[in-house]
mmCIF file of C-alpha atoms and ligand atoms in Angstrom:
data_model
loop_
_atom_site.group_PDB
_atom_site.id
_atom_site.type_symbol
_atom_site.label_atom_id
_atom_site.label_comp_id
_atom_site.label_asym_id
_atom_site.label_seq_id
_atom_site.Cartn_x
_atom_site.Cartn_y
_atom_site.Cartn_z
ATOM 1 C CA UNK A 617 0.000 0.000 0.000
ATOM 2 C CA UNK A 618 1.430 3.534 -0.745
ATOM 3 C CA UNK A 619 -0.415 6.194 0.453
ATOM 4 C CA UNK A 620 -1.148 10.165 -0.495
ATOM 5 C CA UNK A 621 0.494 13.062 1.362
ATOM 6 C CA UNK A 622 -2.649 13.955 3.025
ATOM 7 C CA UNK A 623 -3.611 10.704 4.159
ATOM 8 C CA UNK A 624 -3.477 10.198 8.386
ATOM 9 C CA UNK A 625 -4.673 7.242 9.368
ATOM 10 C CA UNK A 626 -2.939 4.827 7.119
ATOM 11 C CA UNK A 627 0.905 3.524 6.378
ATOM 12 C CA UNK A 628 2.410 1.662 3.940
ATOM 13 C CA UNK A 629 2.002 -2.225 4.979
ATOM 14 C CA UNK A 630 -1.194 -1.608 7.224
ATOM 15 C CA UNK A 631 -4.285 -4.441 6.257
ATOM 16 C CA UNK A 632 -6.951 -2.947 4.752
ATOM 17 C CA UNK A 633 -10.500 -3.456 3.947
ATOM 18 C CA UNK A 634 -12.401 -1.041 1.729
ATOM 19 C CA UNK A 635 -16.405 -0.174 2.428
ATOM 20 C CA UNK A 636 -18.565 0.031 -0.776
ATOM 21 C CA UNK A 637 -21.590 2.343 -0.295
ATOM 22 C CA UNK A 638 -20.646 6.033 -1.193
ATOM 23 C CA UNK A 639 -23.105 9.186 -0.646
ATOM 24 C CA UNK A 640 -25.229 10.782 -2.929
ATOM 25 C CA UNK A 641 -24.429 13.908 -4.312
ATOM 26 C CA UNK A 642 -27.923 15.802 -2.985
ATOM 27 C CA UNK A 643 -27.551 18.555 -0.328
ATOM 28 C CA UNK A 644 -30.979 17.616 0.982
ATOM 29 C CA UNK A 645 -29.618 14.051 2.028
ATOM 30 C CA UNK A 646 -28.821 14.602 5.350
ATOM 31 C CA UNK A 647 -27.055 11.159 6.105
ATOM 32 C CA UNK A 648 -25.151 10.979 3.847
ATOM 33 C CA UNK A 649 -23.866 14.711 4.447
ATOM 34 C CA UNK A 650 -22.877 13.404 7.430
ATOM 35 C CA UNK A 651 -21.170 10.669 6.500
ATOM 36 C CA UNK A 652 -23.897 7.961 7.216
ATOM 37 C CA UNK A 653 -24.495 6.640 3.729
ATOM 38 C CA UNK A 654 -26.135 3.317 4.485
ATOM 39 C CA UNK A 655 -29.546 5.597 5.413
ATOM 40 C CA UNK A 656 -29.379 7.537 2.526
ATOM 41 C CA UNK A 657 -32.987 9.055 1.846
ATOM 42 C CA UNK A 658 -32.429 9.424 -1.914
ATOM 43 C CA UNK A 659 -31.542 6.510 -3.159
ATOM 44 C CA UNK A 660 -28.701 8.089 -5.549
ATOM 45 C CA UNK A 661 -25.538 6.533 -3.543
ATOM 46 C CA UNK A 662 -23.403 4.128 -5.126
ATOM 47 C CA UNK A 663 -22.133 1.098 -4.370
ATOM 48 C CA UNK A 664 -18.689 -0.203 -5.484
ATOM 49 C CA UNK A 665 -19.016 -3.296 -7.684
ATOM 50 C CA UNK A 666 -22.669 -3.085 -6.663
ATOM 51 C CA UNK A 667 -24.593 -0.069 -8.074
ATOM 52 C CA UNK A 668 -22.993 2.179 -10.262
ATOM 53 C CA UNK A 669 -19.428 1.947 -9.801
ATOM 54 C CA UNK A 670 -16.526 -0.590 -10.491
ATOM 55 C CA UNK A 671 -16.054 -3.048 -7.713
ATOM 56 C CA UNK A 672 -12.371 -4.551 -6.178
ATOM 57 C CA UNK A 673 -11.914 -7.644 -8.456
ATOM 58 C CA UNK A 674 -8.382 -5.678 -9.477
ATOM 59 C CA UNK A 675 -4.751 -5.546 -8.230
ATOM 60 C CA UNK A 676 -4.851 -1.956 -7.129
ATOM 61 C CA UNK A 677 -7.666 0.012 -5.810
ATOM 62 C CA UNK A 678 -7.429 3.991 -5.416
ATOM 63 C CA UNK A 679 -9.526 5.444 -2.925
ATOM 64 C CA UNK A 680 -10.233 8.226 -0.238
ATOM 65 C CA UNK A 681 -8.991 7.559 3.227
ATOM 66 C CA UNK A 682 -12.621 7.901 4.517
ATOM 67 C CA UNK A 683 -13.554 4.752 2.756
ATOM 68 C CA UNK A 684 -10.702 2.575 3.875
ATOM 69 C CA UNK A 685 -10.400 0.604 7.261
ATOM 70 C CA UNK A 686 -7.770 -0.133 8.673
ATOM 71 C CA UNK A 687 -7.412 -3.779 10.255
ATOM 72 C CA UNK A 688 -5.470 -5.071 12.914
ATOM 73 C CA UNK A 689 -2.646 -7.618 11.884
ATOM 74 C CA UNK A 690 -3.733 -10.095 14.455
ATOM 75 C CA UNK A 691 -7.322 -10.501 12.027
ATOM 76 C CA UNK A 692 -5.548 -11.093 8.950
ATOM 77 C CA UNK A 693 -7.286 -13.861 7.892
ATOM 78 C CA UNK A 694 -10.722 -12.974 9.104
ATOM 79 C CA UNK A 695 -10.824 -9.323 7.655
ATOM 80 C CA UNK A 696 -12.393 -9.969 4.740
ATOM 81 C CA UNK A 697 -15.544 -10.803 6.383
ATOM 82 C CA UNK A 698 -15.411 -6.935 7.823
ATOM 83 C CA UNK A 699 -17.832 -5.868 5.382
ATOM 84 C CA UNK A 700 -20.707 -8.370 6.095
ATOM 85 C CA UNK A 701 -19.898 -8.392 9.405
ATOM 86 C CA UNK A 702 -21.059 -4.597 9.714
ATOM 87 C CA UNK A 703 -24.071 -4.954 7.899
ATOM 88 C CA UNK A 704 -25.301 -7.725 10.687
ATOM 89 C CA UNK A 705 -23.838 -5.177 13.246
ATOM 90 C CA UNK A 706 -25.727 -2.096 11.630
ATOM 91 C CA UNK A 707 -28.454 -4.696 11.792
ATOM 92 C CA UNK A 708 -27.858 -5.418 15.846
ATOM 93 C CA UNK A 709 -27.959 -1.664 16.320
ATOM 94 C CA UNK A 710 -30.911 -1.087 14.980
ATOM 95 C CA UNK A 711 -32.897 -3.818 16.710
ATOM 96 C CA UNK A 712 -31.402 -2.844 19.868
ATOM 97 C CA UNK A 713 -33.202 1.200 19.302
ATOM 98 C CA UNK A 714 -35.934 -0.417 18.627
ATOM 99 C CA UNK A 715 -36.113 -2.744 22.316
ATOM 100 C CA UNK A 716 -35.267 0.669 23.892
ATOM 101 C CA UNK A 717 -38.876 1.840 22.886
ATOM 102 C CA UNK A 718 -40.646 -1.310 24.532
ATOM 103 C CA UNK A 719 -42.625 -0.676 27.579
ATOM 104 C CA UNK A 720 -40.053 -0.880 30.444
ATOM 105 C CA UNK A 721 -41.902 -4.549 31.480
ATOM 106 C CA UNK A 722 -41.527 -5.977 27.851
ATOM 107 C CA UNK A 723 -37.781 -4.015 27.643
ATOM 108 C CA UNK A 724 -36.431 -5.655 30.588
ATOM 109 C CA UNK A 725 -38.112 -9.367 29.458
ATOM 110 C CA UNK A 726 -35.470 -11.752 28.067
ATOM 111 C CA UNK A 727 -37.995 -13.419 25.673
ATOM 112 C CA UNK A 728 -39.134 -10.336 24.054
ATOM 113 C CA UNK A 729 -35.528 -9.360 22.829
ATOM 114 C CA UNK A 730 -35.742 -11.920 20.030
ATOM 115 C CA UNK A 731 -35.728 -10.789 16.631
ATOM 116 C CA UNK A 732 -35.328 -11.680 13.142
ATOM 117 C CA UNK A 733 -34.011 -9.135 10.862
ATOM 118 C CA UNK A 734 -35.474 -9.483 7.047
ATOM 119 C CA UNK A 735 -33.564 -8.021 3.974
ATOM 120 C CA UNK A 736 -30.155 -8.075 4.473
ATOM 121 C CA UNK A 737 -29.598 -11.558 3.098
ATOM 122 C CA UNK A 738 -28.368 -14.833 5.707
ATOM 123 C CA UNK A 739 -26.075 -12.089 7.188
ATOM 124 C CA UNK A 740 -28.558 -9.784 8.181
ATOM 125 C CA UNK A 741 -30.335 -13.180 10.310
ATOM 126 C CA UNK A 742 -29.371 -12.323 13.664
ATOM 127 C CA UNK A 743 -31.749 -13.755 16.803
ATOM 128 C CA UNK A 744 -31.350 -13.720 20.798
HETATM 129 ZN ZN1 LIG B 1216 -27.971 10.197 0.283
#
C-alpha cells in the first residue's frame, strides 16, 4: 500500500478493507452529508461493484482515506468478512433502538428481545 500526502490514518504495509456504499451527491440528504451513507434518503448513492461503480476484483484500488479501514494484523485472515460483518452489526444496532422503545416490562423481558431481521440476506439473520 502507498499512500497520499494527506492521508493520516494509514501507512504503507497496514491491512486494509475497503467499504462500498458512497453518498449521494444531494444537499438535501442529510445522512449521507454526514457521512452515514447506508440511510441515505435518496436513493442516488453508489455502491462499489454493486450499483454504479466498479467493484475490487483488481490488483490496485485507489480510494479516499474515509472509505478505507484499517485492520489489525492479528485478524488477517478474518478481515475480509469486515464488510458483512457490519451490515449484521448495523443490523444489531438497529434492533437494539428499537427494544429501547418497549414498555419498560416488555424491555427488561429476556424473551421479548428476540428478533429476526429481514432483507439483508443470511447475514442480516441475527436472533437472541
Ligand atoms: Zn444520500
Amino acid at each position: 500500500m502507498t499512500v497520499g500526502s494527506r492521508v493520516t490514518g494509514l501507512a504503507p504495509g497496514d491491512l486494509a478493507v475497503l467499504t462500498v456504499r458512497r453518498p449521494c451527491p444531494h444537499d438535501r440528504c442529510g445522512p449521507c452529508r454526514k457521512g452515514r451513507q447506508d440511510f441515505c434518503i435518496t436513493g442516488d448513492f453508489t455502491e462499489r461493484g454493486i450499483k454504479g461503480a466498479h467493484g475490487y476484483m483488481t490488483e490496485f484500488v485507489v480510494d479516499d482515506e474515509r472509505y478505507i479501514v484499517k485492520v489489525p494484523k492479528e485478524l488477517r485472515e478474518v478481515a475480509v468478512l469486515i464488510e458483512p460483518l457490519t451490515v449484521a452489526e448495523k443490523a444489531a444496532e438497529q434492533a437494539r433502538v428499537l427494544v429501547q422503545r418497549l414498555p419498560g416490562d416488555l424491555k427488561d423481558d429476556p424473551s421479548s428481545l428476540s428478533a429476526v431481521v429481514l432483507g439483508a440476506g443470511p447475514i442480516g439473520c441475527w436472533a437472541r
